[in-house]
CSV table of C-alpha atoms in Angstrom, one decimal:
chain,number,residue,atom,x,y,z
A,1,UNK,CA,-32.7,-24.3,-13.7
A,2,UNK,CA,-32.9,-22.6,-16.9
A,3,UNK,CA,-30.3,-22.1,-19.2
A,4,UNK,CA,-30.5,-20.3,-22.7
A,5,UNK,CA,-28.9,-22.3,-25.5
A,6,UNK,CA,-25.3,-21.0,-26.1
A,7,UNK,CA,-25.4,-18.6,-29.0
A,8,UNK,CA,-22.9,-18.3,-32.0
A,9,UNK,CA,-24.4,-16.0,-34.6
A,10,UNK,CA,-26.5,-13.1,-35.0
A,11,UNK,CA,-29.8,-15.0,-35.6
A,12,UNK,CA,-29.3,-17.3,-32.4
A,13,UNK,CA,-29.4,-14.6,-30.4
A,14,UNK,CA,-32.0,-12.5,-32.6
A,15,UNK,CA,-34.3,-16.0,-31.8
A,16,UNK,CA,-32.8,-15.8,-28.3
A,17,UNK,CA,-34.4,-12.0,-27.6
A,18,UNK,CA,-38.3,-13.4,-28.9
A,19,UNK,CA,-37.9,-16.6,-27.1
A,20,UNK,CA,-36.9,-14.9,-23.6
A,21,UNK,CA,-39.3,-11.8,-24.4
A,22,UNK,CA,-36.1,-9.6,-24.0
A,23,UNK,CA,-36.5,-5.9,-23.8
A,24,UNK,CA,-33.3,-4.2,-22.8
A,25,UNK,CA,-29.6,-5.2,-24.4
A,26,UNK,CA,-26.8,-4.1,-22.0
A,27,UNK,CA,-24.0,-3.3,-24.6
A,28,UNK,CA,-20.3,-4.0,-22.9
A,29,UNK,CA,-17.1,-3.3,-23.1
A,30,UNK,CA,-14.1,-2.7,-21.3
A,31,UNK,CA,-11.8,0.6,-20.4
A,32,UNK,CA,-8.0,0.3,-20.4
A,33,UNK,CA,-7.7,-0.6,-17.0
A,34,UNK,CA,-10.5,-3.3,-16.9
A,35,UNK,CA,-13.6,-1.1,-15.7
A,36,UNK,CA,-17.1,-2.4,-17.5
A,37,UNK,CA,-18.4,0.0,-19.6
A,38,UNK,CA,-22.4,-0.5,-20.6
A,39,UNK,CA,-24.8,1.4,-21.9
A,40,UNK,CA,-28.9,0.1,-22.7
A,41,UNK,CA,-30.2,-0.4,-26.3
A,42,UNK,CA,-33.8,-1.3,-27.1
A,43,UNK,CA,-34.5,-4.9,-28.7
A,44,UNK,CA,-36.2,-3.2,-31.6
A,45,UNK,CA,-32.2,-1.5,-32.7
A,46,UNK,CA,-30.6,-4.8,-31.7
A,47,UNK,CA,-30.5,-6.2,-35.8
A,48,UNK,CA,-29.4,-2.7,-36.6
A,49,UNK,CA,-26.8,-2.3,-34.1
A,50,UNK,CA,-24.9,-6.2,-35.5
A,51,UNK,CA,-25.5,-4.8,-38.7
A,52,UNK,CA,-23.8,-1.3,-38.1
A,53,UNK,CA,-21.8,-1.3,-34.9
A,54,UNK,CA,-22.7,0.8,-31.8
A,55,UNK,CA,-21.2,4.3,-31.8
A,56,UNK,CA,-20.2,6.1,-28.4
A,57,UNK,CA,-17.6,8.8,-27.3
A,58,UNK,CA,-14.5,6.9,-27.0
A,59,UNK,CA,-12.9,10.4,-25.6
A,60,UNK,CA,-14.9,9.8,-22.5
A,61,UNK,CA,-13.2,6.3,-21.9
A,62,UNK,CA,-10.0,5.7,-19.7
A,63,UNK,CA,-6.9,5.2,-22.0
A,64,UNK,CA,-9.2,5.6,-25.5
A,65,UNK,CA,-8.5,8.7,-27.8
A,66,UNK,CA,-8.6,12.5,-28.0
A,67,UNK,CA,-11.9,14.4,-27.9
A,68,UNK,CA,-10.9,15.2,-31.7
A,69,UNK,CA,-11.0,11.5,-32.4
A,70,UNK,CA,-13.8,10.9,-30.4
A,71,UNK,CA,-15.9,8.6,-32.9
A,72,UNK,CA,-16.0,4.7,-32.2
A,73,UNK,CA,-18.1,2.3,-32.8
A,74,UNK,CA,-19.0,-1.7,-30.6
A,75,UNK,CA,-19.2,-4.5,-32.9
A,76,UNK,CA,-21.5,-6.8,-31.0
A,77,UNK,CA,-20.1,-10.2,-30.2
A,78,UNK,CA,-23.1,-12.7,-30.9
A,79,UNK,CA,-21.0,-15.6,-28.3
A,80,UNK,CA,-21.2,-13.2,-25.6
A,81,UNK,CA,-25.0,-12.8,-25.2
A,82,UNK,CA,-26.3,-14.0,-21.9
A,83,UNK,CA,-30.1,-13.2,-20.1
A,84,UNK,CA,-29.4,-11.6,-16.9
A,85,UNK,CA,-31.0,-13.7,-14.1
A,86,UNK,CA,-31.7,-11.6,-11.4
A,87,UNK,CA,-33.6,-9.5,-13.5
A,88,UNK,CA,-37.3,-9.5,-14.4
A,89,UNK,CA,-38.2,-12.4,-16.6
A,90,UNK,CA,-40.8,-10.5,-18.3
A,91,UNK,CA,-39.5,-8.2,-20.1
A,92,UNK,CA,-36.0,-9.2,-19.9
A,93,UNK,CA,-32.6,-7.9,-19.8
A,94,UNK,CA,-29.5,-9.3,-21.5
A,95,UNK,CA,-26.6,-8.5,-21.8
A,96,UNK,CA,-23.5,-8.7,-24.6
A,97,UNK,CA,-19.9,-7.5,-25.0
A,98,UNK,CA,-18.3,-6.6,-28.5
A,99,UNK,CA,-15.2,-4.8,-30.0
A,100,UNK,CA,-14.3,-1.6,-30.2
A,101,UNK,CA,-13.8,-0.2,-34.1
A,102,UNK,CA,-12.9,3.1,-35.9
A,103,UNK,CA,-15.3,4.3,-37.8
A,104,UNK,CA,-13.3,3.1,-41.5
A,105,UNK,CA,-13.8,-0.1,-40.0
A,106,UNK,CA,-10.3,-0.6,-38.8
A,107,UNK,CA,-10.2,-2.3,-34.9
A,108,UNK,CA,-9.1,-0.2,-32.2
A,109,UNK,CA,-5.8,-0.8,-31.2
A,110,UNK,CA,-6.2,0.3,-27.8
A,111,UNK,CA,-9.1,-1.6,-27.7
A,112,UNK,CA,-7.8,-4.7,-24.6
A,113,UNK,CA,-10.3,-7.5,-26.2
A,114,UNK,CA,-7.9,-6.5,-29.4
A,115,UNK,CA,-4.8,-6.7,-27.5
A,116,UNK,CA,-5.8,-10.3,-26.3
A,117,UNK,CA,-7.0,-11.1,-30.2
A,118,UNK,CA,-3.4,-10.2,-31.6
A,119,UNK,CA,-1.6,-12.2,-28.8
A,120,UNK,CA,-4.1,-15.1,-29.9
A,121,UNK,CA,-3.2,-14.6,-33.4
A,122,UNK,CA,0.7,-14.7,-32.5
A,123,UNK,CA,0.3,-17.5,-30.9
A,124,UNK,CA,-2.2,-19.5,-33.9
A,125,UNK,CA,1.2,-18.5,-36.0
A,126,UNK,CA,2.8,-21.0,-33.2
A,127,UNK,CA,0.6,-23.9,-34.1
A,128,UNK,CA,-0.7,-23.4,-29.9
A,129,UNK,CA,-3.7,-22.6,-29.1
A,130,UNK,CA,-4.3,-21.5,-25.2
A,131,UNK,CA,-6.7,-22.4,-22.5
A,132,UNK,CA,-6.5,-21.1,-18.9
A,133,UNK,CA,-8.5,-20.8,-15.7
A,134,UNK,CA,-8.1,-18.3,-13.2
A,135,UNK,CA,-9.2,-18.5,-9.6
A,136,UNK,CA,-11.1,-15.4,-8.3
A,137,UNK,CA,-10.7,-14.6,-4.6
A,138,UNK,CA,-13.2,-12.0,-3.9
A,139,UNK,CA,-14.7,-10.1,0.3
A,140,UNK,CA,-18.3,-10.1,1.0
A,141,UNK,CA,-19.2,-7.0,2.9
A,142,UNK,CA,-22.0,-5.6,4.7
A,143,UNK,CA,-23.6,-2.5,3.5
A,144,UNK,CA,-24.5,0.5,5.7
A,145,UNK,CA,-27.4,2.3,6.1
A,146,UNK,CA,-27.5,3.9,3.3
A,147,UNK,CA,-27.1,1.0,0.7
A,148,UNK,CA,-22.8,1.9,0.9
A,149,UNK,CA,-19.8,-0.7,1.1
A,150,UNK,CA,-18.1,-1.0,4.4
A,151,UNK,CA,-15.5,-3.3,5.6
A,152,UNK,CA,-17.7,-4.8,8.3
A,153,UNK,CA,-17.5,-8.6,7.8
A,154,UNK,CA,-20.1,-11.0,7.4
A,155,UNK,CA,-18.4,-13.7,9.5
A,156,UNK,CA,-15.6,-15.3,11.0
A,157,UNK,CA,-15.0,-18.1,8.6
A,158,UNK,CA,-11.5,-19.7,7.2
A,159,UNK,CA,-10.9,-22.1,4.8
A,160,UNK,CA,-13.5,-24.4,3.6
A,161,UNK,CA,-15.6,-23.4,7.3
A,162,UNK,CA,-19.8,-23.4,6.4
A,163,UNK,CA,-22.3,-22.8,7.8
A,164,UNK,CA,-22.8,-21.1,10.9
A,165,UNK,CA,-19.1,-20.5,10.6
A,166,UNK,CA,-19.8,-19.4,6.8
A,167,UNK,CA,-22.9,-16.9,7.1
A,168,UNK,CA,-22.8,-15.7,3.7
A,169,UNK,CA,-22.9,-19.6,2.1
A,170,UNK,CA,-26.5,-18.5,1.0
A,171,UNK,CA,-25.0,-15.7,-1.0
A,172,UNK,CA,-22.1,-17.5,-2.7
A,173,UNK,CA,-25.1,-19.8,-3.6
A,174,UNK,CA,-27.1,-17.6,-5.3
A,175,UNK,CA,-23.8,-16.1,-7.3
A,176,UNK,CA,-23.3,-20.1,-7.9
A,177,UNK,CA,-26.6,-20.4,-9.6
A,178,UNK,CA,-26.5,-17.7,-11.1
A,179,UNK,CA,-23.6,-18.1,-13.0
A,180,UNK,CA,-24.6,-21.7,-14.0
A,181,UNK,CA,-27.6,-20.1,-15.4
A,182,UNK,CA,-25.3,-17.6,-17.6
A,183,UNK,CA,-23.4,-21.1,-18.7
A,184,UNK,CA,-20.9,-21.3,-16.2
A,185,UNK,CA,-19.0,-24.6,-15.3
A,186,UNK,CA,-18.5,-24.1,-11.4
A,187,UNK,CA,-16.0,-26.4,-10.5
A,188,UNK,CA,-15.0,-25.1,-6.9
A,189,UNK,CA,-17.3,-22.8,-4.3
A,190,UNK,CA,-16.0,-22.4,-0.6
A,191,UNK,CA,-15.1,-20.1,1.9
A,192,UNK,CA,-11.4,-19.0,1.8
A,193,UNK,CA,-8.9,-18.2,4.6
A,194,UNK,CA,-9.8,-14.9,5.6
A,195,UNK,CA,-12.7,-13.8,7.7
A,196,UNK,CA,-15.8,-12.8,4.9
A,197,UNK,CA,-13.5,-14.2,2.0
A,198,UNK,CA,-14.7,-16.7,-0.5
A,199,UNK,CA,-13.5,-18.5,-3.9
A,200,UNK,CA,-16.0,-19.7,-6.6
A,201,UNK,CA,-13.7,-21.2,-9.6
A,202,UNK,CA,-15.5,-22.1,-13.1
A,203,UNK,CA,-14.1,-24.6,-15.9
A,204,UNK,CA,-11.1,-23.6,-17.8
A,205,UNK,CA,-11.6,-22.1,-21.3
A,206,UNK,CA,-10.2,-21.4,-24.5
A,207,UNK,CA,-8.5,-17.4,-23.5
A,208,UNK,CA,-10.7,-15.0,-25.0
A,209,UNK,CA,-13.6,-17.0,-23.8
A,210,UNK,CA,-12.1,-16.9,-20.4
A,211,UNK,CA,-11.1,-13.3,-19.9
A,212,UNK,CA,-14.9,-12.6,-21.1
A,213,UNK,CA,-16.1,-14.7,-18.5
A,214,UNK,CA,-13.6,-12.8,-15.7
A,215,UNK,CA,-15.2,-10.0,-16.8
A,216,UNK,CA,-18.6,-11.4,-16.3
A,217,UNK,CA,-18.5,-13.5,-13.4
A,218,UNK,CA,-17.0,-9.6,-11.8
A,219,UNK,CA,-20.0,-8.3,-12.8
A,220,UNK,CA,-22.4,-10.9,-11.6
A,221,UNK,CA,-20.8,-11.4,-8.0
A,222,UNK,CA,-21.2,-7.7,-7.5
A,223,UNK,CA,-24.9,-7.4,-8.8
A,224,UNK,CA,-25.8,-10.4,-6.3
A,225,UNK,CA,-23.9,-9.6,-3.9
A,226,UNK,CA,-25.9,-6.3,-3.7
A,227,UNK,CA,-29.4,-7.5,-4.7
A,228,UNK,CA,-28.6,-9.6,-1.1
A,229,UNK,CA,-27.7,-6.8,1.1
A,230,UNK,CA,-24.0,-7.4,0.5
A,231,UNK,CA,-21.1,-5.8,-0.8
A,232,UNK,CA,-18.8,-8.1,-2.9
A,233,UNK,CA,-15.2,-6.6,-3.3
A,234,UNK,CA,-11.9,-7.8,-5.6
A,235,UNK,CA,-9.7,-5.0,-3.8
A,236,UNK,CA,-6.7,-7.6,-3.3
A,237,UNK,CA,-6.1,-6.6,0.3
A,238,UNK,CA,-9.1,-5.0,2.4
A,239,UNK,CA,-8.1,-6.2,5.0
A,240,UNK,CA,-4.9,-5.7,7.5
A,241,UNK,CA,-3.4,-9.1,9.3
A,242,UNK,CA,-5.3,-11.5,7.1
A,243,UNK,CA,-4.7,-12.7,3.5
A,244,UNK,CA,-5.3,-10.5,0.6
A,245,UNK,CA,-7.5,-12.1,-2.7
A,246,UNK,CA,-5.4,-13.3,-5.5
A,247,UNK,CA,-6.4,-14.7,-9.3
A,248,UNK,CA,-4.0,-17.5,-9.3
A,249,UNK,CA,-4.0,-18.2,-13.1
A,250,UNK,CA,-4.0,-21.7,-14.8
A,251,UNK,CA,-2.8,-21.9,-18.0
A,252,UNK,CA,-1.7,-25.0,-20.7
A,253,UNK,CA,-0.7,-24.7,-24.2
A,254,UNK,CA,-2.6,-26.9,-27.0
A,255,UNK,CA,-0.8,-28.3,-30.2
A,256,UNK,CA,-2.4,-30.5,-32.9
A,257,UNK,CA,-5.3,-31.3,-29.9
A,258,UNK,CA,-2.5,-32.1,-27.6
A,259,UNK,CA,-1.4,-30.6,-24.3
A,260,UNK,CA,2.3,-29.3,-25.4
A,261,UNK,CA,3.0,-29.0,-21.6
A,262,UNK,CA,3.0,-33.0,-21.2
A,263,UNK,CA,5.6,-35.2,-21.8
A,264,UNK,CA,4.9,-38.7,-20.4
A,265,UNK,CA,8.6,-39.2,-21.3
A,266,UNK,CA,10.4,-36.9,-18.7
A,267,UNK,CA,11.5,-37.6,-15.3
A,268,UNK,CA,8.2,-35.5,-13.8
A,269,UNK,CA,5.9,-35.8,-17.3
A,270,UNK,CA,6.8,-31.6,-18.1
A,271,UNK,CA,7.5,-31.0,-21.8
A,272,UNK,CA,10.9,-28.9,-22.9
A,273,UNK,CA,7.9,-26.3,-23.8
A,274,UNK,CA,6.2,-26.4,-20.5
A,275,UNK,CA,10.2,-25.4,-19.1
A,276,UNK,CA,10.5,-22.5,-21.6
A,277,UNK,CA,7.3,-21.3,-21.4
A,278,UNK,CA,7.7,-21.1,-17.3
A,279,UNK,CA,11.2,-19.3,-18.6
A,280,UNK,CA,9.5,-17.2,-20.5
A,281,UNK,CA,7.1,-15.8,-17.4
A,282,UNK,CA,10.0,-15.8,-14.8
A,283,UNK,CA,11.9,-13.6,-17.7
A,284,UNK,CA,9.3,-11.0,-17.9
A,285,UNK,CA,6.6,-11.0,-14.8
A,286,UNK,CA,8.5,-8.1,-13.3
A,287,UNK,CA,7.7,-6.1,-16.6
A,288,UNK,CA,4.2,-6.4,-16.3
A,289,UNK,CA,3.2,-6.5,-12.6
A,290,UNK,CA,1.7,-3.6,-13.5
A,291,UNK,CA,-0.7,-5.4,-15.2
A,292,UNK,CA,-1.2,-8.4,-13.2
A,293,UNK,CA,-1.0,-6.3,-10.3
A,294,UNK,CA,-2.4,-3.0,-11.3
A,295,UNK,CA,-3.0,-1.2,-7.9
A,296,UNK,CA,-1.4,0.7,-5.1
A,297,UNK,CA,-3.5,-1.9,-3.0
A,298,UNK,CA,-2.2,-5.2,-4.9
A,299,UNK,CA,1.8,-4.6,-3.2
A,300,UNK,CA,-0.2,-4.7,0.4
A,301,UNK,CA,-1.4,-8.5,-0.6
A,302,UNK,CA,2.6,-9.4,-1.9
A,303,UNK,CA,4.4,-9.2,0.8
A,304,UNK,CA,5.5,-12.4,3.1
A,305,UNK,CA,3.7,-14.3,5.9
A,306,UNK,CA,-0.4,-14.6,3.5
A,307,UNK,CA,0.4,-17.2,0.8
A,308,UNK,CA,0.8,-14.3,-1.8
A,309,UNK,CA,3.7,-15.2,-4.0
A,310,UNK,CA,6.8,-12.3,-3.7
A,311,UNK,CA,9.6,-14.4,-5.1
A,312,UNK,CA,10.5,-15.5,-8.8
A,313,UNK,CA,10.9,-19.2,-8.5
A,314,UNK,CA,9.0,-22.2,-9.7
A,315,UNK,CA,8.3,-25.3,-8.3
A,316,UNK,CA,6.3,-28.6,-8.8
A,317,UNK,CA,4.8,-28.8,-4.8
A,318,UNK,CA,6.3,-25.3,-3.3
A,319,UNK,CA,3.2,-22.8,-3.0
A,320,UNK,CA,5.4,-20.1,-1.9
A,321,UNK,CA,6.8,-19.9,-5.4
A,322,UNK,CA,5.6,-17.9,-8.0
A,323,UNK,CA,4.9,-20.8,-10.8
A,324,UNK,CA,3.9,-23.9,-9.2
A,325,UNK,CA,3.0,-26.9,-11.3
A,326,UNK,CA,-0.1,-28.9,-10.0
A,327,UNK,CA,0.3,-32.6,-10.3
A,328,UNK,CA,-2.8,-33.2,-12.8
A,329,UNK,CA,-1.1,-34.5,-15.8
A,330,UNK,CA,-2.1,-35.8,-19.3
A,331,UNK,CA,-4.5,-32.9,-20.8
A,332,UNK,CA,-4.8,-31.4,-17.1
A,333,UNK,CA,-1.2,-30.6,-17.1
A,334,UNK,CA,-0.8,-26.9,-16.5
A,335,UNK,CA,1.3,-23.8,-15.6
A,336,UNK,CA,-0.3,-21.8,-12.4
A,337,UNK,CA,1.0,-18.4,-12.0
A,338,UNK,CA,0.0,-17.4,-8.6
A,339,UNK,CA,0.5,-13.8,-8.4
A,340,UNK,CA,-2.5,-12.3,-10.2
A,341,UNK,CA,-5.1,-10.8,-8.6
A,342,UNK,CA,-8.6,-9.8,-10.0
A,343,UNK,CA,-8.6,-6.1,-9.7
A,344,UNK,CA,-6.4,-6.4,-13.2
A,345,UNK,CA,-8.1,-6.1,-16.9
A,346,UNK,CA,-7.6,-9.8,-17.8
A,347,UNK,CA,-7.7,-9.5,-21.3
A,348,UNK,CA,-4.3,-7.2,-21.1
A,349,UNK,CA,-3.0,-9.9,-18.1
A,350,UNK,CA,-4.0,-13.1,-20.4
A,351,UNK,CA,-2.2,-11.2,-23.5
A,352,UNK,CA,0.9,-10.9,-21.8
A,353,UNK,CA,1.3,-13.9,-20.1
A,354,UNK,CA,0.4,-15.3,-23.1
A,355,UNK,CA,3.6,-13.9,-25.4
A,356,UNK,CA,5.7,-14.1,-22.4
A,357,UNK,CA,5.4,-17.6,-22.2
A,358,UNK,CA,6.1,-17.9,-26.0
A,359,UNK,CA,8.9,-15.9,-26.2
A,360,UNK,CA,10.2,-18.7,-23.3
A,361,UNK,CA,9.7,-21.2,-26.5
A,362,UNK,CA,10.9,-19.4,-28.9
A,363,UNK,CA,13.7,-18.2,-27.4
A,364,UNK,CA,14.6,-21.3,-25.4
A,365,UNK,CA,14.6,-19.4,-21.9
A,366,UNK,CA,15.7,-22.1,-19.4
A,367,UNK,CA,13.6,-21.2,-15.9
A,368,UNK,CA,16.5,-22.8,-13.6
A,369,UNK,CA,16.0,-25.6,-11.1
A,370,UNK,CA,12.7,-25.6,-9.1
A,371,UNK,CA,13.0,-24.8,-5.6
A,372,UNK,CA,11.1,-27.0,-3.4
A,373,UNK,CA,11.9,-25.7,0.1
A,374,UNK,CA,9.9,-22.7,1.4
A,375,UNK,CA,11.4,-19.6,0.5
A,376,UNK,CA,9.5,-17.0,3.3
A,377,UNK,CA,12.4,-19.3,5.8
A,378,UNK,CA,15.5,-18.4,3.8
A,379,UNK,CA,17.3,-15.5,5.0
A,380,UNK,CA,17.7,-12.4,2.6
A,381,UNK,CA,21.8,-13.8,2.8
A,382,UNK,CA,19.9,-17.7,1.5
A,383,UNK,CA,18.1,-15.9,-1.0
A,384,UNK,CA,20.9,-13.8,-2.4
A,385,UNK,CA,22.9,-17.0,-2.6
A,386,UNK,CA,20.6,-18.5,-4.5
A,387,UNK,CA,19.7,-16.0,-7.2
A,388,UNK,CA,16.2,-15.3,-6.1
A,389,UNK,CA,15.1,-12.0,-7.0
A,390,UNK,CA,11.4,-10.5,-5.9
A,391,UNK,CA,8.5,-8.7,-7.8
A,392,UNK,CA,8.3,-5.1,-7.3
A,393,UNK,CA,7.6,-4.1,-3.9
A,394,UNK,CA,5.4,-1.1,-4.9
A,395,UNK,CA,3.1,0.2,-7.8
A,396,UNK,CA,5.9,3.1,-8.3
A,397,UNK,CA,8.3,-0.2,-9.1
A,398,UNK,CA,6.2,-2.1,-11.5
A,399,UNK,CA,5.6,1.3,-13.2
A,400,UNK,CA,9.6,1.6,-13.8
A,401,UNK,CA,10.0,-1.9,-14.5
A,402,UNK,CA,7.5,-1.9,-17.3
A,403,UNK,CA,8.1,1.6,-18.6
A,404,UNK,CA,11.6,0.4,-19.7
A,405,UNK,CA,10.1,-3.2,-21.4
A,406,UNK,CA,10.2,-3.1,-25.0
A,407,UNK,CA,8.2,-6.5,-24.7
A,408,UNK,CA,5.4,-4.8,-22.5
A,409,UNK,CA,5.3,-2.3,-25.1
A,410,UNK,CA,5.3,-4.8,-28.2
A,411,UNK,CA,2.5,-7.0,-26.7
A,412,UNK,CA,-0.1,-4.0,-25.7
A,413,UNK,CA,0.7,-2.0,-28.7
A,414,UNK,CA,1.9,1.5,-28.3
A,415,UNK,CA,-1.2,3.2,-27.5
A,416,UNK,CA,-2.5,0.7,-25.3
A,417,UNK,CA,1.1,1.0,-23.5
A,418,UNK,CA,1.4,4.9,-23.2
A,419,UNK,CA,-2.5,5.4,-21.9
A,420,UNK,CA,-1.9,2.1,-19.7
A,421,UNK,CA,1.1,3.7,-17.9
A,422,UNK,CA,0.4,7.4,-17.6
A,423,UNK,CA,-3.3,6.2,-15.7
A,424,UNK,CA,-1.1,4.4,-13.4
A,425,UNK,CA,1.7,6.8,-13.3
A,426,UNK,CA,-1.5,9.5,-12.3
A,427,UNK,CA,-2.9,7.0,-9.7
A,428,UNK,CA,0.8,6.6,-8.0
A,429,UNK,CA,1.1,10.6,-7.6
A,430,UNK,CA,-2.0,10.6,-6.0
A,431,UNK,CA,-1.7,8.0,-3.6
A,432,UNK,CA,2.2,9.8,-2.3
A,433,UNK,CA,0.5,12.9,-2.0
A,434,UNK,CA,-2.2,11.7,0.4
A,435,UNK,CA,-2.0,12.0,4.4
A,436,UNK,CA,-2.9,8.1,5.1
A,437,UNK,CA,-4.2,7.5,8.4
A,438,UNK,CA,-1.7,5.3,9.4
A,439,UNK,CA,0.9,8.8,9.2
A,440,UNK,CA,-1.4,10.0,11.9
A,441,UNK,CA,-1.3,7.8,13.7
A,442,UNK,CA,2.2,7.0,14.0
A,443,UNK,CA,3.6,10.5,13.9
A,444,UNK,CA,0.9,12.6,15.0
A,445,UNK,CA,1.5,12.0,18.8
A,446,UNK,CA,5.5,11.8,18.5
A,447,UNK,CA,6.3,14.6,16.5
């Protein structure tokens, strides 16, 4: 298997391009709401373009700027370089991501690799650094015909089944090496619980690292999953009766090279700012569901009965909470909020989980008790006595609950915010407005 050597700065990858006879840069970035956006430069303008930036019509991107501040520029990222595998090795193609500027050099503030950069900044001020590693659920799909997703599975599989059970194995395989060729650490590669459902999780990064590799390993499941005859999907819930895909995320605070979320000293080894910072996330996941859960589609995967987390608890063992605590400890000791999923942008989610967790420190927010018993068997009376409240039920709910968060608004910046919200405010009006077939079916008939 051949790797390229990890590159840092402008001339690695200028070497890089000679030494893999690249002929094609795929210039990336990201929309507000997550969606890749590429375009193709020649090698021959690739010293030019990390010398002056990249310059595209930002008023043709979701949540950018007005046609009459259309100019922007990509400031190439030199880390993010990667050869694409499954394309031709002779004249190859690569591909790298960058930031989006203004053209007097300022960064763009709606820019979501920006929004993650301030919330790393904020939390440098801290003395933490943060590292996290998500889990992607994603549906393989056959294609029709004519080369278009359906929702016909590829087998009958459940968790951890193989082969003949798992008949897509030789697919996730492919996706497996393939991503260990663009320098992924796979750690995990199974079939999940539902039928045609699989997981493949990689090694936990530093956060910007790690929401660039989201975004890539998104974009490499997909362009396998096709080049096989497949159709890979990250819609949370596809699929009625079986369980949605979530992106349960890991996450750990560092301090002075030290995990800040271990405490060999307490009763179960979690630090006073483990507790806070799981405050923190209880305090304000209902203000951004919108942006862990971004979709009409994500509130069909959160409901009761399919493992998705609806309440706002935490626990140590309990997987129906929303926080649980793996039992790794020492440098492994973690915070896993399971109510993700990977339709959202993650450098937006990372961002926000992020400062949410730190205004738990700084503000000393005290998450509770745990609860360890399983909370889809208490009665809505149990629950009430209790204090356990839910996420939103809908997108129209998240949308309310973050359009009144002055914390939601702080962390994504203003413009990021107002653009974020009226895309999702557009896609809810849509969705109410539409005849579903499951109106026709039900009314149709009786009415």
């Amino acid at each position: 298997m051949v790797q390229i050597k990890k590159c840092t700065t402008k001339e690695d990858v200028l070497e890089a391009v000679v030494e893999r006879d690249v002929k094609f840069i795929r210039t990336q970035f990201t929309d507000t709401l997550g969606i890749i956006k590429s375009w193709a430069i020649p090698v021959e303008q690739l010293e030019e373009a990390f010398e002056s930036g990249v310059m595209f019509d930002g008023s043709s991107i979701q949540g950018f700027t007005k046609i009459e501040e259309s100019d922007m520029k990509l400031v190439l990222d030199p880390s993010t370089f990667r050869i694409l595998p499954w394309r031709p090795t002779t004249g190859a193609v690569s591909r790298i991501l960058g930031d989006v500027y203004l053209p007097d050099g300022r960064p763009f503030e709606g820019d979501p690799r920006y929004v993650l950069k301030s919330a790393i900044e904020e939390a440098k001020k801290m003395g933490y650094s943060m590292n996290v590693g998500p889990e992607l659920e994603f549906f393989l799909f056959k294609l029709d015909a004519n080369g278009n997703p359906t929702t016909e599975l590829t087998d009958q599989g459940g968790y951890f089944d193989f082969s003949p059970l798992d008949r897509a194995q030789d697919v996730r395989r492919d996706i497996d090496y393939t991503l260990e060729r663009m320098g992924f650490q796979i750690e995990a590669s199974h079939h999940e619980v539902a039928p045609s459902q699989h997981e493949i999780d990689f090694r936990f990064g530093d956060v910007l690292s790690t929401a660039d590799n989201v975004i890539t390993f998104k974009y490499v499941v997909k362009s396998i999953a096709y080049h096989k005859g497949y159709y890979a999907t990250f819609m949370p819930k596809p699929l009625f009766g079986v369980n949605g895909s979530g992106m349960h995320t890991n996450q750990s605070l560092f301090k002075d090279g030290k995990n800040a979320f271990y405490d060999p000293e307490s009763t179960d080894q979690l630090s006073q700012e483990a507790m806070y910072y799981i405050g923190g996330l209880l305090k304000h996941i209902k203000e951004f569901a919108a942006v862990t859960n971004p979709v009409v589609n994500s509130y069909k995967r959160i409901v009761p009965g399919y493992e998705a987390p609806v309440y706002l608890t935490w626990s140590a063992k309990n997987r129906s909470s929303l926080i649980r605590i793996p039992a790794t400890r020492g440098n492994g000791t973690r915070v896993e909020l399971r109510c993700p999923d990977p339709s959202c942008n993650p450098y937006l989610a990372f961002a926000l989980m992020l400062r949410a967790g730190l205004d738990g420190i700084n503000n000393k927010i005290d998450p509770g008790e745990p609860t360890n018993t399983n909370i889809f068997h208490l009665t809505e009376k149990e629950r009430e006595e209790k204090g356990i409240c839910s996420l939103p039920a809908d997108l129209k709910g998240a949308i309310d609950e973050m359009r009144g968060s002055e914390f939601v608004k702080e962390v994504l910046g203003e413009h990021a915010f107002n653009h974020y919200l009226s895309a999702k405010e557009m896609e809810w009006n849509e969705y109410k407005a539409i005849v579903h077939p499951w109106e026709l079916d039900k009314y149709l008939h009786m009415l």
